[in-house]
Amino acid sequence: MSDITQIALPRSFIDNPHVMVASSTDLGNLLMRAVGAIVLAVCSFWLFSPPALAEKRVALVIGNSAYKNVTRLQNPTNDAAAVVAMLKRAGFDSVDAKLDLSVVDMRRALREFGNKTRDADVAVIYYAGHGIELDGTNYLIPVDATLETDTDVYDETFPLDRVLISVEPAKQLRLVILDACRDNPFAKTMKRTVGSRAVGRGLAKVEPSSPNTMIAFAAKAGSTASDGDSKNSPFAAALIDHLAKPGLDLRKAFGFVRDAVLKATNNTQEPFIYGSLGGNDVSLVPAPAVVAAPVDQDAPMRRDYEFALQVNSKPVWDAFIDKHPSGFYTALAKAQRDKLAAEAARIEATGKAKAALEEQTRLAIEGAKAAEQDKAAEQAKAAERARIAAELAKKAEEAKVAEAERVKAAAMAKAAEKEAERVKAAEEAKAAAEKKVKEEKLAVLTPPADKSDQPTAVDLPRSLQAELRRVGCNTGAVDSNWSAAAQKALDLFNKHSGTKLDVKTASVDALDAVKGKTGRICPLICDHGFKADGDRCTKITCRAGYEVGDDNTCEKIEVKKPTAKREEQKRDRAERAKADAAPAKPQASGQVLCNQQGCRPVARGCRIVERPLQSGVSSINREVEVCN
């Protein structure tokens, strides 16, 4: 408050008030400046005090434009830069900008962002680039993808479930925005390995399984989005205009985005959102706190004082005192009235002294007697003494007015300080109430303490079982349960790939490890009558006159000719004797052994066993044929 006091009362006046003589108008203006400065300081404290308990908000923005195997996209990097600027202006605690990511860089970015969301309240991911829908699942495409066949999607892209895993730990809001519904050039050149496998146009409809999760598409399911003719796509431009408005509910903000995109594209592109939120408004940027200004109880008296100060006459001050008999401004009015009376007395005394001096001069000129001149001189001295006394009285009254104004300024400063303390106490009480409500909401959203710190994957068991099927280790059904068959499939993967993954639970590390393998890991074992053909077992077909033998090879069908019974018995005895003398011919067992030299059937009476690849090494095994 020291700066405010210096504005209201200059230091030269405070140090020596008797050497400064100011008019009533100057004192009134000085008082008004002091009051204005105090009010401004109090309002500034209310309006610009920082909000208590601010939420932690983090964001990841990805823009993929420089695709290596298809035509470069123009707008994703521009859209990503504009969204980053918007989120920083909105006051996000952390905004990570990633451009033109390869499959390795994209995996690293999602993993690092997942660590940041563990202690965040709001998590946002914005992706601009190419996306693809395969068999009802949406995938994001890095810039180094080739996608020559439909099965390459599993190895070279990222499913939307992997993106949702990164925002899962956020406590209050999880928002994923996909500007990836463009016309996909990969789908036009991609070879189909299975004719029934569907590659959709645009992205597929999704339903998030986690609460307080929203997924926004640039265009609704099954349709494509326009890249636009300007620097930014219509969808990104609408997001920048509406998404970060303080206090605006997200559902209403995306409604404004939808209207803007429909208008910009002549109703050919309609953005869509999936997921649900609660009944309370959820905004990306909180609304600013507004505190009502205190009511000035002395406003009517102050207004009358200002009017009286403009006239500044004794009758006006008498009328003001009659209307307001008590109060701070009444004391100021009395001081102003006494100052006017002292000024009138000084003017009257000065006139009398001047008249006496003129009379003395007149008598001297006329040659009056010495006694009369002495008398006139004495009168002149008396008049001068009276004038000096009047001057001193005026200065004393002015000092009283200045002291009264100084006391008023100090009182107002103290009142402002008390009001600021009251407001601060009210703000602290409000912050405590908000903290309590927030803790109650957090208790509902936070998972039990005995659960693992690993974020719960969105259908992670299904994704891991699908990858294990792709590398040949899972032959069972693919579902959302991590069953004993799924654990056995992951154990086979560990044996044939040399890894030590935990088979009891489905983890993100296991999913990334399996996705990192591009070919078959577990050997293919076919039943009798079938042979290994790449990643499938195909039925063995023989030409006419041949059939499949015990060793899975085509053997000629022998046609027996009728012979005499004696000759047949004689031949049978000779053949039995020959068979007894000859060693037994190995028969096929129905199993197939595959190694670096290829695949072959296992002889009957033999079996496949696993043995360490090197002596003393048990983590890496190989399959060998053992016969009894």
XYZ file of C-alpha atoms in Angstrom:
628
model
C 0.000 0.000 0.000
C 2.998 2.346 0.157
C 2.772 3.091 -3.591
C -0.890 4.018 -3.287
C -0.143 6.442 -0.418
C 2.528 8.177 -2.491
C 0.047 8.662 -5.316
C -2.660 10.048 -3.057
C -0.433 12.402 -0.986
C 2.896 13.684 -2.431
C 5.876 13.166 -0.147
C 6.762 16.869 -0.127
C 3.377 17.587 1.440
C 3.683 14.833 4.054
C 7.205 15.917 5.152
C 6.386 19.630 5.467
C 2.678 20.457 5.107
C 3.156 24.110 6.229
C 5.195 25.100 3.179
C 2.590 23.915 0.641
C -0.549 25.960 -0.014
C -3.040 24.342 -2.389
C -6.426 25.427 -3.598
C -9.575 23.461 -2.723
C -9.833 22.161 -6.310
C -6.294 20.699 -6.152
C -7.064 18.982 -2.855
C -10.284 17.501 -4.294
C -8.494 16.156 -7.357
C -5.776 14.713 -5.130
C -8.376 12.955 -2.998
C -10.134 11.504 -6.073
C -6.871 10.094 -7.389
C -6.223 8.396 -4.042
C -9.682 6.787 -3.966
C -9.347 5.640 -7.594
C -5.939 4.077 -6.936
C -7.268 2.132 -3.932
C -10.298 0.838 -5.836
C -8.087 -0.161 -8.778
C -5.722 -2.097 -6.515
C -8.583 -4.002 -4.849
C -10.229 -4.871 -8.199
C -6.898 -6.007 -9.619
C -6.453 -8.325 -6.646
C -9.886 -9.887 -7.239
C -9.674 -10.205 -10.998
C -6.074 -11.303 -11.483
C -5.435 -13.557 -8.513
C -4.434 -17.022 -9.852
C -7.023 -19.845 -9.608
C -6.512 -22.358 -6.831
C -5.894 -26.048 -7.461
C -5.518 -25.825 -11.242
C -5.944 -29.099 -13.136
C -2.918 -30.689 -14.820
C -3.523 -30.930 -18.594
C -1.159 -32.678 -21.049
C -1.378 -33.155 -24.817
C 0.368 -35.041 -27.653
C 0.041 -33.651 -31.223
C 1.161 -35.786 -34.210
C 1.230 -34.581 -37.815
C 2.294 -37.057 -40.563
C 2.727 -35.448 -43.998
C 5.973 -36.763 -45.581
C 4.831 -40.314 -46.505
C 7.619 -42.189 -48.294
C 5.605 -44.627 -50.421
C 2.536 -42.554 -51.389
C 1.904 -38.920 -52.317
C 2.834 -36.381 -49.617
C -0.035 -34.766 -47.674
C -0.041 -30.956 -47.564
C -1.920 -29.993 -44.406
C -1.208 -32.398 -41.463
C 1.990 -30.623 -40.337
C 0.267 -27.228 -40.658
C -2.770 -28.513 -38.756
C -0.554 -29.973 -36.010
C 1.332 -26.659 -35.583
C -1.942 -24.715 -35.318
C -3.354 -27.137 -32.717
C -0.107 -26.932 -30.680
C -0.343 -23.119 -30.627
C -4.013 -23.328 -29.547
C -3.280 -25.721 -26.656
C -0.343 -23.605 -25.425
C -2.525 -20.480 -25.450
C -5.088 -22.470 -23.461
C -2.492 -22.965 -20.685
C -1.749 -26.696 -21.010
C 1.049 -27.842 -18.694
C 2.699 -29.963 -21.412
C 2.212 -30.004 -25.209
C 4.401 -32.484 -27.164
C 4.598 -31.803 -30.935
C 5.712 -34.743 -33.135
C 5.969 -34.508 -36.938
C 6.480 -37.190 -39.645
C 6.934 -40.174 -37.290
C 8.186 -43.592 -38.395
C 6.823 -46.757 -36.795
C 9.658 -46.772 -34.204
C 9.294 -43.060 -33.392
C 5.520 -43.384 -33.103
C 5.806 -46.284 -30.652
C 8.294 -44.274 -28.538
C 6.088 -41.149 -28.570
C 3.011 -43.075 -27.363
C 5.007 -44.813 -24.618
C 6.524 -41.539 -23.322
C 3.163 -39.762 -23.394
C 1.572 -42.628 -21.465
C 4.062 -41.971 -18.643
C 3.038 -38.276 -18.543
C -0.671 -39.063 -18.207
C -0.213 -41.068 -14.993
C -0.556 -37.925 -12.792
C -2.634 -35.789 -15.204
C -6.300 -34.818 -14.954
C -6.856 -34.155 -18.683
C -5.062 -35.966 -21.562
C -5.501 -35.043 -25.249
C -4.060 -36.735 -28.375
C -4.495 -35.104 -31.800
C -3.456 -37.070 -34.911
C -3.418 -35.729 -38.485
C -2.362 -38.051 -41.319
C -3.443 -41.290 -43.002
C -5.580 -43.942 -41.274
C -7.090 -47.244 -42.401
C -9.934 -49.519 -41.283
C -9.431 -53.292 -41.557
C -12.088 -55.800 -40.459
C -13.779 -53.153 -38.284
C -10.558 -52.015 -36.523
C -8.999 -48.568 -37.059
C -5.215 -48.160 -37.552
C -2.934 -45.068 -37.737
C -0.270 -45.183 -40.476
C 3.366 -44.005 -39.866
C 5.260 -42.283 -42.704
C 7.535 -45.298 -43.463
C 4.701 -47.822 -44.004
C 4.564 -49.767 -47.308
C 1.355 -51.860 -46.832
C 1.869 -54.039 -49.897
C -0.589 -56.650 -48.525
C -3.467 -56.480 -46.068
C -1.499 -58.478 -43.444
C 1.196 -55.752 -43.389
C -1.303 -53.570 -41.499
C -0.677 -55.643 -38.346
C 3.095 -54.996 -38.473
C 3.476 -51.471 -39.882
C 0.583 -49.518 -38.281
C -0.842 -48.766 -34.825
C -4.373 -49.816 -33.792
C -6.569 -47.196 -32.156
C -6.597 -49.353 -29.008
C -2.855 -48.665 -28.593
C -3.552 -44.909 -28.686
C -6.311 -45.237 -26.072
C -3.878 -47.040 -23.770
C -1.701 -43.893 -23.683
C -4.541 -41.644 -22.411
C -6.097 -44.264 -20.096
C -4.411 -43.105 -16.799
C -5.887 -39.550 -16.985
C -8.245 -38.986 -14.053
C -10.993 -36.697 -15.422
C -10.996 -36.497 -19.244
C -9.488 -38.574 -22.083
C -9.841 -36.982 -25.539
C -8.551 -38.447 -28.848
C -9.040 -36.358 -32.032
C -8.450 -38.158 -35.363
C -8.058 -36.009 -38.482
C -7.280 -39.240 -40.394
C -10.397 -39.881 -42.493
C -8.789 -38.857 -45.790
C -9.094 -40.909 -48.990
C -6.424 -43.578 -48.326
C -4.087 -44.340 -51.316
C -2.747 -47.499 -49.576
C -6.158 -49.191 -49.870
C -6.108 -48.854 -53.676
C -2.781 -50.684 -54.192
C -2.940 -53.160 -51.291
C -3.031 -56.878 -52.210
C -5.603 -59.063 -50.470
C -4.379 -62.365 -49.000
C -7.907 -63.328 -47.985
C -10.761 -62.432 -50.322
C -13.273 -61.986 -47.463
C -11.113 -59.465 -45.570
C -12.774 -56.016 -45.696
C -10.771 -52.788 -46.088
C -13.204 -49.947 -45.357
C -13.522 -46.436 -46.701
C -12.625 -43.905 -43.995
C -12.648 -45.118 -40.366
C -14.990 -47.484 -38.527
C -17.358 -46.602 -35.705
C -15.903 -47.100 -32.196
C -17.377 -47.292 -28.710
C -14.845 -46.495 -25.925
C -15.089 -48.871 -22.973
C -13.557 -46.444 -20.441
C -15.661 -43.689 -18.773
C -15.071 -39.991 -19.516
C -13.488 -40.861 -22.882
C -14.306 -39.109 -26.172
C -13.069 -39.935 -29.688
C -13.648 -37.276 -32.383
C -13.506 -38.103 -36.123
C -13.084 -35.511 -38.870
C -15.856 -37.389 -40.729
C -18.389 -39.931 -39.516
C -17.768 -43.659 -39.910
C -17.519 -44.915 -43.483
C -16.930 -41.490 -45.081
C -13.820 -39.477 -45.960
C -12.710 -35.955 -44.988
C -11.492 -33.104 -47.173
C -7.924 -31.802 -46.858
C -9.137 -28.338 -47.941
C -7.664 -25.749 -50.280
C -6.188 -23.456 -47.601
C -3.338 -23.800 -45.124
C -5.454 -25.891 -42.713
C -8.133 -28.527 -43.243
C -11.756 -27.464 -42.523
C -11.850 -29.743 -39.473
C -8.604 -28.350 -37.966
C -9.686 -24.735 -38.625
C -12.996 -25.328 -36.815
C -11.206 -26.975 -33.862
C -8.920 -23.949 -33.441
C -11.918 -21.565 -33.458
C -14.123 -23.361 -30.906
C -12.336 -26.047 -28.850
C -10.315 -23.809 -26.470
C -13.081 -21.310 -25.557
C -12.999 -20.892 -21.746
C -15.868 -22.633 -19.985
C -17.437 -24.056 -23.194
C -18.655 -27.658 -22.747
C -16.864 -30.111 -25.085
C -20.103 -31.509 -26.488
C -21.271 -28.013 -27.437
C -17.819 -27.106 -28.786
C -17.824 -30.145 -31.101
C -21.359 -29.197 -32.137
C -20.030 -25.809 -33.295
C -17.156 -27.630 -35.058
C -19.663 -29.836 -36.896
C -21.714 -26.840 -38.074
C -18.596 -25.001 -39.277
C -17.272 -28.016 -41.246
C -20.664 -28.701 -42.861
C -20.849 -25.064 -43.966
C -17.262 -25.046 -45.304
C -17.730 -28.299 -47.305
C -21.263 -27.684 -48.630
C -22.670 -30.424 -46.359
C -20.357 -33.125 -47.785
C -18.325 -33.725 -44.589
C -19.861 -34.233 -41.142
C -17.551 -34.640 -38.110
C -18.633 -37.179 -35.504
C -17.812 -37.919 -31.858
C -18.035 -41.213 -29.943
C -18.060 -41.838 -26.188
C -19.973 -40.240 -23.330
C -19.470 -37.750 -20.503
C -21.367 -37.065 -17.280
C -24.070 -34.495 -16.588
C -21.696 -31.682 -15.590
C -20.136 -29.391 -18.180
C -16.642 -30.556 -19.201
C -14.518 -27.869 -20.859
C -10.980 -28.051 -22.206
C -10.219 -24.594 -20.735
C -11.831 -23.671 -17.352
C -14.000 -20.556 -17.180
C -12.363 -17.530 -15.455
C -13.468 -16.907 -11.876
C -15.567 -13.755 -11.406
C -15.774 -12.032 -7.990
C -18.373 -9.330 -7.393
C -17.002 -5.918 -6.465
C -17.847 -4.661 -2.938
C -20.578 -2.049 -2.504
C -19.355 1.434 -1.497
C -21.573 2.445 1.438
C -20.356 6.076 1.337
C -21.097 6.551 -2.375
C -24.059 9.013 -1.914
C -22.124 11.134 0.609
C -19.021 11.092 -1.592
C -21.055 12.189 -4.625
C -22.585 15.143 -2.643
C -19.098 16.073 -1.406
C -17.781 16.178 -4.986
C -20.658 18.487 -6.066
C -20.075 20.794 -3.066
C -16.351 20.857 -3.819
C -17.055 22.135 -7.337
C -18.992 25.154 -5.925
C -16.762 25.562 -2.841
C -18.706 28.263 -0.938
C -19.637 28.601 2.741
C -23.441 28.290 2.191
C -22.929 25.101 0.159
C -20.714 23.568 2.835
C -23.284 24.548 5.525
C -26.000 22.788 3.481
C -23.808 19.669 3.104
C -23.172 19.559 6.875
C -26.903 19.945 7.600
C -27.724 16.978 5.251
C -24.820 14.801 6.506
C -24.276 15.719 10.174
C -21.674 12.993 10.808
C -19.146 10.935 8.922
C -15.706 11.205 7.369
C -16.815 13.477 4.518
C -18.594 15.745 7.088
C -15.257 16.388 8.806
C -13.720 17.256 5.406
C -16.609 19.644 4.660
C -16.130 21.453 7.991
C -12.429 21.826 7.284
C -13.203 23.243 3.809
C -15.715 25.731 5.363
C -13.208 26.854 8.034
C -10.589 27.343 5.323
C -12.959 29.644 3.400
C -13.690 31.667 6.604
C -9.961 32.081 7.255
C -9.427 33.252 3.671
C -12.236 35.840 4.046
C -10.714 37.135 7.316
C -7.308 37.436 5.640
C -8.734 39.414 2.729
C -10.585 41.753 5.156
C -7.466 42.342 7.289
C -5.376 43.031 4.186
C -7.930 45.645 3.050
C -7.906 47.388 6.409
C -4.079 47.516 6.458
C -4.011 49.006 2.983
C -6.608 51.640 3.943
C -4.604 52.606 7.078
C -1.407 52.972 5.035
C -3.188 55.215 2.541
C -4.551 57.340 5.404
C -1.053 57.702 6.864
C 0.304 58.836 3.532
C -2.532 61.294 3.102
C -1.932 62.864 6.518
C 1.798 63.147 5.895
C 1.165 64.911 2.601
C -1.314 67.308 4.185
C 1.218 68.183 6.954
C -0.801 66.841 9.783
C 0.434 67.104 13.271
C 2.997 64.656 14.586
C 0.512 63.209 17.050
C -1.935 62.390 14.331
C 0.869 60.877 12.220
C 2.023 58.765 15.174
C -1.546 57.631 15.727
C -1.927 56.718 12.073
C 1.407 54.920 12.149
C 0.297 52.968 15.208
C -2.935 52.025 13.464
C -0.979 50.908 10.424
C 1.229 48.676 12.611
C -1.852 47.240 14.313
C -3.421 46.524 10.937
C -0.239 44.789 9.742
C -0.164 42.645 12.882
C -3.787 41.714 12.271
C -2.962 40.810 8.650
C -0.080 38.562 9.778
C -2.314 36.889 12.348
C -4.932 36.252 9.654
C -2.281 34.743 7.393
C -1.186 32.411 10.191
C -4.762 31.437 10.937
C -5.352 30.584 7.251
C -2.234 28.416 7.158
C -3.376 26.631 10.307
C -6.785 25.870 8.731
C -5.112 24.616 5.554
C -2.918 22.351 7.671
C -6.052 20.988 9.368
C -7.633 20.218 5.962
C -4.451 18.484 4.777
C -4.275 16.436 7.994
C -7.923 15.437 7.635
C -7.310 14.281 4.060
C -4.225 12.337 5.157
C -6.260 10.614 7.876
C -8.965 9.785 5.292
C -6.443 8.290 2.865
C -4.941 6.154 5.641
C -8.411 5.006 6.722
C -9.368 4.061 3.171
C -6.083 2.201 2.711
C -6.706 0.245 5.909
C -10.285 -0.517 4.807
C -9.011 -1.739 1.442
C -6.479 -3.972 3.181
C -9.187 -5.465 5.418
C -11.421 -6.050 2.389
C -8.538 -7.763 0.571
C -8.035 -10.048 3.588
C -11.768 -10.839 3.609
C -11.721 -11.683 -0.096
C -8.615 -13.839 0.378
C -10.329 -15.752 3.202
C -13.412 -16.239 1.021
C -11.235 -17.493 -1.861
C -9.443 -19.937 0.468
C -12.784 -21.261 1.737
C -14.041 -21.642 -1.826
C -10.798 -23.404 -2.863
C -11.123 -25.798 0.088
C -14.703 -26.629 -0.940
C -13.650 -27.170 -4.563
C -10.754 -29.369 -3.415
C -13.150 -31.499 -1.362
C -15.540 -31.916 -4.326
C -12.574 -32.717 -6.586
C -11.264 -35.345 -4.156
C -14.726 -36.951 -4.031
C -14.843 -37.104 -7.852
C -11.265 -38.428 -7.916
C -12.189 -41.172 -5.459
C -14.883 -42.358 -7.883
C -12.592 -42.294 -10.932
C -9.369 -43.638 -9.330
C -8.996 -47.457 -9.483
C -8.447 -49.447 -6.224
C -5.002 -49.160 -4.650
C -4.191 -52.862 -4.963
C -4.267 -52.762 -8.780
C -1.071 -52.617 -10.775
C 0.369 -49.315 -11.949
C 0.204 -50.699 -15.505
C -2.659 -48.885 -17.302
C -5.587 -51.168 -18.146
C -5.427 -51.908 -21.859
C -8.499 -51.480 -23.997
C -9.176 -55.154 -24.948
C -5.430 -55.891 -24.688
C -5.920 -59.719 -24.380
C -7.733 -59.824 -27.733
C -4.995 -57.801 -29.482
C -2.199 -59.989 -28.040
C -4.002 -63.252 -28.997
C -4.477 -61.937 -32.545
C -0.749 -61.172 -32.834
C 0.154 -64.629 -31.462
C -2.110 -66.188 -34.111
C -0.303 -64.153 -36.781
C 3.135 -65.539 -35.819
C 1.781 -69.112 -35.681
C 1.803 -69.637 -31.903
C -1.959 -69.427 -31.193
C -4.370 -71.894 -32.748
C -7.305 -71.267 -30.430
C -10.082 -68.673 -30.468
C -9.368 -64.931 -30.144
C -11.431 -63.238 -27.416
C -11.127 -60.815 -24.480
C -10.221 -63.511 -21.897
C -6.598 -64.334 -21.083
C -7.192 -68.094 -20.826
C -4.844 -71.029 -20.289
C -4.698 -71.569 -24.066
C -3.550 -67.972 -24.543
C -0.876 -68.412 -21.826
C 0.342 -71.570 -23.561
C 0.539 -69.692 -26.888
C 2.682 -66.942 -25.281
C 4.896 -69.628 -23.676
C 5.483 -71.163 -27.149
C 6.458 -67.730 -28.401
C 9.007 -67.400 -25.571
C 10.566 -70.789 -26.448
C 10.906 -70.129 -30.179
C 11.932 -66.448 -29.999
C 14.267 -66.566 -26.982
C 12.200 -64.108 -24.881
C 11.184 -64.280 -21.204
C 7.792 -62.559 -21.210
C 5.383 -63.084 -18.294
C 2.689 -65.485 -19.561
C 0.275 -64.965 -16.644
C -1.007 -61.569 -17.823
C -1.417 -59.773 -21.139
C 0.940 -56.772 -21.110
C 1.840 -53.935 -23.452
C 5.470 -55.140 -23.520
C 4.325 -58.579 -24.726
C 2.142 -56.977 -27.417
C 5.042 -54.819 -28.664
C 7.429 -57.836 -28.660
C 5.070 -60.011 -30.728
C 4.256 -57.154 -33.114
C 8.000 -56.718 -33.667
C 8.181 -60.160 -35.376
C 7.409 -59.957 -39.080
C 7.211 -63.694 -39.909
C 6.179 -67.054 -38.423
C 7.906 -67.943 -35.143
C 6.258 -71.229 -34.061
C 6.556 -74.197 -36.513
C 3.453 -75.403 -38.381
C 2.345 -78.979 -37.484
C -0.158 -80.639 -39.862
C -2.278 -83.787 -39.438
C -1.876 -86.915 -41.548
C -2.944 -86.314 -45.126
C -1.994 -82.642 -44.992
C 1.261 -80.827 -45.699
C 2.708 -77.433 -44.717
C 2.244 -74.791 -47.429
C 3.621 -71.494 -46.141
C 1.449 -70.546 -43.152
C -1.323 -73.079 -43.894
C -1.883 -76.849 -43.979
C -3.179 -78.035 -47.353
C -4.583 -81.457 -48.199
C -2.269 -83.781 -50.148
C -3.783 -84.761 -53.513
C -2.407 -87.613 -55.645
C -2.887 -88.275 -59.322
C -5.057 -91.081 -60.596
C -3.855 -94.508 -59.506
C -2.034 -93.179 -56.428
C -3.065 -92.603 -52.810
C -1.531 -91.056 -49.683
C 0.566 -93.512 -47.771
C 1.509 -93.689 -44.120
C 4.520 -91.411 -44.660
C 2.368 -88.711 -46.319
C 3.723 -89.580 -49.795
C 1.745 -90.686 -52.847
C 2.003 -94.461 -53.411
C 0.712 -96.458 -56.376
C -2.417 -98.494 -55.722
C -1.673 -102.192 -56.272
C -4.345 -104.232 -58.092
C -4.289 -107.877 -57.017
C -4.780 -110.511 -59.754
C -6.680 -113.732 -59.021
C -4.308 -116.710 -58.600
C -4.698 -120.275 -57.712
C -5.162 -120.875 -54.045
C -2.066 -123.066 -53.777
C 0.130 -120.590 -55.608
C -1.270 -117.694 -53.479
C -0.524 -119.533 -50.269
C 2.956 -120.353 -51.474
C 3.610 -116.713 -52.417
C 2.212 -115.439 -49.103
C 4.550 -117.755 -47.189
C 7.525 -116.545 -49.251
C 6.573 -112.867 -48.684
C 6.094 -113.388 -44.948
C 9.483 -115.060 -44.678
C 11.069 -112.222 -46.627
C 9.335 -109.619 -44.454
C 10.437 -111.357 -41.292
C 14.059 -111.444 -42.504
C 14.095 -107.791 -43.715
C 14.341 -104.864 -41.225
C 11.110 -103.019 -40.442
C 10.324 -100.088 -42.710
C 9.819 -96.849 -40.789
C 6.248 -95.634 -40.890
C 5.031 -92.024 -40.718
C 3.679 -90.759 -37.388
C 1.526 -87.892 -38.775
C 3.790 -85.137 -37.363
C 5.863 -82.754 -39.494
C 9.313 -81.475 -38.482
C 10.297 -78.024 -39.818
C 13.772 -76.515 -39.660
C 16.110 -74.407 -41.813
C 16.309 -77.190 -44.481
C 12.516 -77.349 -44.868
C 9.656 -79.537 -43.570
C 9.371 -83.400 -43.650
C 7.079 -85.979 -42.028
C 8.217 -87.766 -38.839
C 8.493 -91.537 -39.142
C 6.087 -93.787 -37.251
C 7.443 -94.713 -33.857
C 9.404 -91.434 -33.669
C 8.488 -88.210 -31.941
C 9.554 -84.537 -31.758
C 11.289 -83.348 -28.590
C 12.857 -80.019 -27.574
C 16.537 -79.880 -26.673
C 18.817 -76.934 -25.760
C 20.529 -75.348 -28.722
C 23.875 -75.273 -26.867
C 25.169 -76.991 -23.767
C 24.228 -75.066 -20.630
C 21.710 -72.868 -22.448
C 18.085 -73.592 -21.560
C 16.338 -70.424 -22.685
C 16.666 -71.225 -26.442
C 15.526 -74.720 -27.598
C 15.246 -76.561 -30.888
C 13.072 -79.425 -32.075
C 14.725 -82.752 -33.014
C 13.423 -86.184 -34.089
C 13.949 -89.045 -31.591
C 13.177 -92.660 -32.493
C 12.874 -95.565 -30.028
